[in-house]
Structures are given as C-alpha cells and as structure tokens.
C-alpha cells in the first residue's frame, strides 16, 4: 500500500542512501572510461553496488505511468 500511494522513501530521500541521484548519473556516464573498482574507490562504495547501479538493478529511474491492478475475483464456493 505504501508503494502504491508513494509513501516509501526512495533515492535521496532514503535514510541509508550512500550516493546522491547526481552521483548515480555521474557513475553511469563515466563507467565506460573508468573501471567499476575505480568508481567504487572514488565514491566510497563497494564495487558490487557500482555494478548494480550500472545495470539498473538499483537506483532505477522512477516509472512515469501508474500501475493498474486487476480486480480480485470472488470465488464461488459450493453450499
């Protein structure tokens, strides 16, 4: 429910954020020129986290469309 209504903190608003949205964009832009380990050392994060940022497994840009949900069908039970 909190995700659907937008109450879950994401990106810069999350309390345990290690890099800002601007830094995420910089990491994605400079990756081909620098290795993941060099980027991790530069920003003070792990290489695995840099990999997740580059592959869009974390810090994914927000979706512009609102998801639609199917109505739940009632199951008819025999008397």
PDB file of C-alpha atoms in Angstrom:
ATOM      1  CA  UNK A   1       0.000   0.000   0.000  1.00  0.00           C
ATOM      2  CA  UNK A   2       2.763   2.457   0.851  1.00  0.00           C
ATOM      3  CA  UNK A   3       4.418   1.876  -2.527  1.00  0.00           C
ATOM      4  CA  UNK A   4       1.190   2.428  -4.427  1.00  0.00           C
ATOM      5  CA  UNK A   5       0.500   5.673  -2.553  1.00  0.00           C
ATOM      6  CA  UNK A   6       4.089   6.914  -2.792  1.00  0.00           C
ATOM      7  CA  UNK A   7       4.941   6.914   0.920  1.00  0.00           C
ATOM      8  CA  UNK A   8       8.069   4.778   0.711  1.00  0.00           C
ATOM      9  CA  UNK A   9      11.271   6.897   0.609  1.00  0.00           C
ATOM     10  CA  UNK A  10      13.437   6.317  -2.457  1.00  0.00           C
ATOM     11  CA  UNK A  11      16.639   7.773  -3.850  1.00  0.00           C
ATOM     12  CA  UNK A  12      17.932  10.802  -1.962  1.00  0.00           C
ATOM     13  CA  UNK A  13      15.003  10.656   0.477  1.00  0.00           C
ATOM     14  CA  UNK A  14      16.015   7.269   1.895  1.00  0.00           C
ATOM     15  CA  UNK A  15      17.930   7.459   5.182  1.00  0.00           C
ATOM     16  CA  UNK A  16      20.642   4.965   4.202  1.00  0.00           C
ATOM     17  CA  UNK A  17      21.483   6.451   0.798  1.00  0.00           C
ATOM     18  CA  UNK A  18      25.180   6.189   0.051  1.00  0.00           C
ATOM     19  CA  UNK A  19      25.278   8.237  -3.166  1.00  0.00           C
ATOM     20  CA  UNK A  20      23.005  11.004  -4.435  1.00  0.00           C
ATOM     21  CA  UNK A  21      20.970  10.912  -7.641  1.00  0.00           C
ATOM     22  CA  UNK A  22      23.503  13.244  -9.260  1.00  0.00           C
ATOM     23  CA  UNK A  23      26.355  10.888  -8.340  1.00  0.00           C
ATOM     24  CA  UNK A  24      24.378   7.932  -9.749  1.00  0.00           C
ATOM     25  CA  UNK A  25      24.079   9.781 -13.067  1.00  0.00           C
ATOM     26  CA  UNK A  26      27.832  10.525 -12.992  1.00  0.00           C
ATOM     27  CA  UNK A  27      28.646   6.858 -12.303  1.00  0.00           C
ATOM     28  CA  UNK A  28      26.522   5.731 -15.259  1.00  0.00           C
ATOM     29  CA  UNK A  29      28.048   8.364 -17.526  1.00  0.00           C
ATOM     30  CA  UNK A  30      31.695   7.667 -16.637  1.00  0.00           C
ATOM     31  CA  UNK A  31      31.573   3.860 -16.407  1.00  0.00           C
ATOM     32  CA  UNK A  32      32.984   3.042 -19.843  1.00  0.00           C
ATOM     33  CA  UNK A  33      36.006   5.276 -19.191  1.00  0.00           C
ATOM     34  CA  UNK A  34      36.722   4.019 -15.644  1.00  0.00           C
ATOM     35  CA  UNK A  35      36.562   0.556 -14.130  1.00  0.00           C
ATOM     36  CA  UNK A  36      33.909  -0.305 -11.586  1.00  0.00           C
ATOM     37  CA  UNK A  37      36.557  -0.614  -8.879  1.00  0.00           C
ATOM     38  CA  UNK A  38      37.939   2.857  -9.644  1.00  0.00           C
ATOM     39  CA  UNK A  39      34.429   4.315  -9.427  1.00  0.00           C
ATOM     40  CA  UNK A  40      33.799   2.463  -6.161  1.00  0.00           C
ATOM     41  CA  UNK A  41      37.011   3.872  -4.667  1.00  0.00           C
ATOM     42  CA  UNK A  42      36.171   7.382  -5.894  1.00  0.00           C
ATOM     43  CA  UNK A  43      32.667   7.401  -4.343  1.00  0.00           C
ATOM     44  CA  UNK A  44      33.472   5.316  -1.264  1.00  0.00           C
ATOM     45  CA  UNK A  45      31.116   2.431  -2.089  1.00  0.00           C
ATOM     46  CA  UNK A  46      31.560  -1.251  -2.955  1.00  0.00           C
ATOM     47  CA  UNK A  47      32.256  -2.439  -6.491  1.00  0.00           C
ATOM     48  CA  UNK A  48      29.143  -4.642  -6.354  1.00  0.00           C
ATOM     49  CA  UNK A  49      26.974  -1.580  -5.660  1.00  0.00           C
ATOM     50  CA  UNK A  50      28.524   0.220  -8.657  1.00  0.00           C
ATOM     51  CA  UNK A  51      27.671  -2.814 -10.788  1.00  0.00           C
ATOM     52  CA  UNK A  52      24.057  -2.750  -9.593  1.00  0.00           C
ATOM     53  CA  UNK A  53      23.794   0.974 -10.390  1.00  0.00           C
ATOM     54  CA  UNK A  54      25.200   0.498 -13.903  1.00  0.00           C
ATOM     55  CA  UNK A  55      22.897  -2.460 -14.639  1.00  0.00           C
ATOM     56  CA  UNK A  56      19.840  -0.538 -13.289  1.00  0.00           C
ATOM     57  CA  UNK A  57      19.235  -3.208 -10.637  1.00  0.00           C
ATOM     58  CA  UNK A  58      19.185  -0.478  -8.007  1.00  0.00           C
ATOM     59  CA  UNK A  59      18.553   3.279  -8.163  1.00  0.00           C
ATOM     60  CA  UNK A  60      16.179   2.792 -11.081  1.00  0.00           C
ATOM     61  CA  UNK A  61      14.629   5.960 -12.546  1.00  0.00           C
ATOM     62  CA  UNK A  62      11.003   6.446 -11.479  1.00  0.00           C
ATOM     63  CA  UNK A  63       8.274   4.976 -13.645  1.00  0.00           C
ATOM     64  CA  UNK A  64       6.076   7.640 -15.204  1.00  0.00           C
ATOM     65  CA  UNK A  65       2.975   5.503 -15.518  1.00  0.00           C
ATOM     66  CA  UNK A  66       0.793   4.427 -12.637  1.00  0.00           C
ATOM     67  CA  UNK A  67       0.412   0.655 -12.447  1.00  0.00           C
ATOM     68  CA  UNK A  68      -3.077  -0.724 -12.830  1.00  0.00           C
ATOM     69  CA  UNK A  69      -4.282  -3.568 -10.684  1.00  0.00           C
ATOM     70  CA  UNK A  70      -6.741  -6.261 -11.629  1.00  0.00           C
ATOM     71  CA  UNK A  71      -9.857  -6.606  -9.565  1.00  0.00           C
ATOM     72  CA  UNK A  72      -9.907  -9.665  -7.382  1.00  0.00           C
ATOM     73  CA  UNK A  73     -12.448 -12.199  -8.495  1.00  0.00           C
ATOM     74  CA  UNK A  74     -14.718 -13.743  -5.941  1.00  0.00           C
ATOM     75  CA  UNK A  75     -14.507 -17.473  -5.726  1.00  0.00           C
ATOM     76  CA  UNK A  76     -17.901 -19.111  -5.663  1.00  0.00           C
ATOM     77  CA  UNK A  77     -17.948 -21.833  -3.101  1.00  0.00           C
ATOM     78  CA  UNK A  78     -20.420 -24.681  -3.226  1.00  0.00           C
ATOM     79  CA  UNK A  79     -23.089 -24.615  -0.469  1.00  0.00           C
TER      80      UNK A  79
END
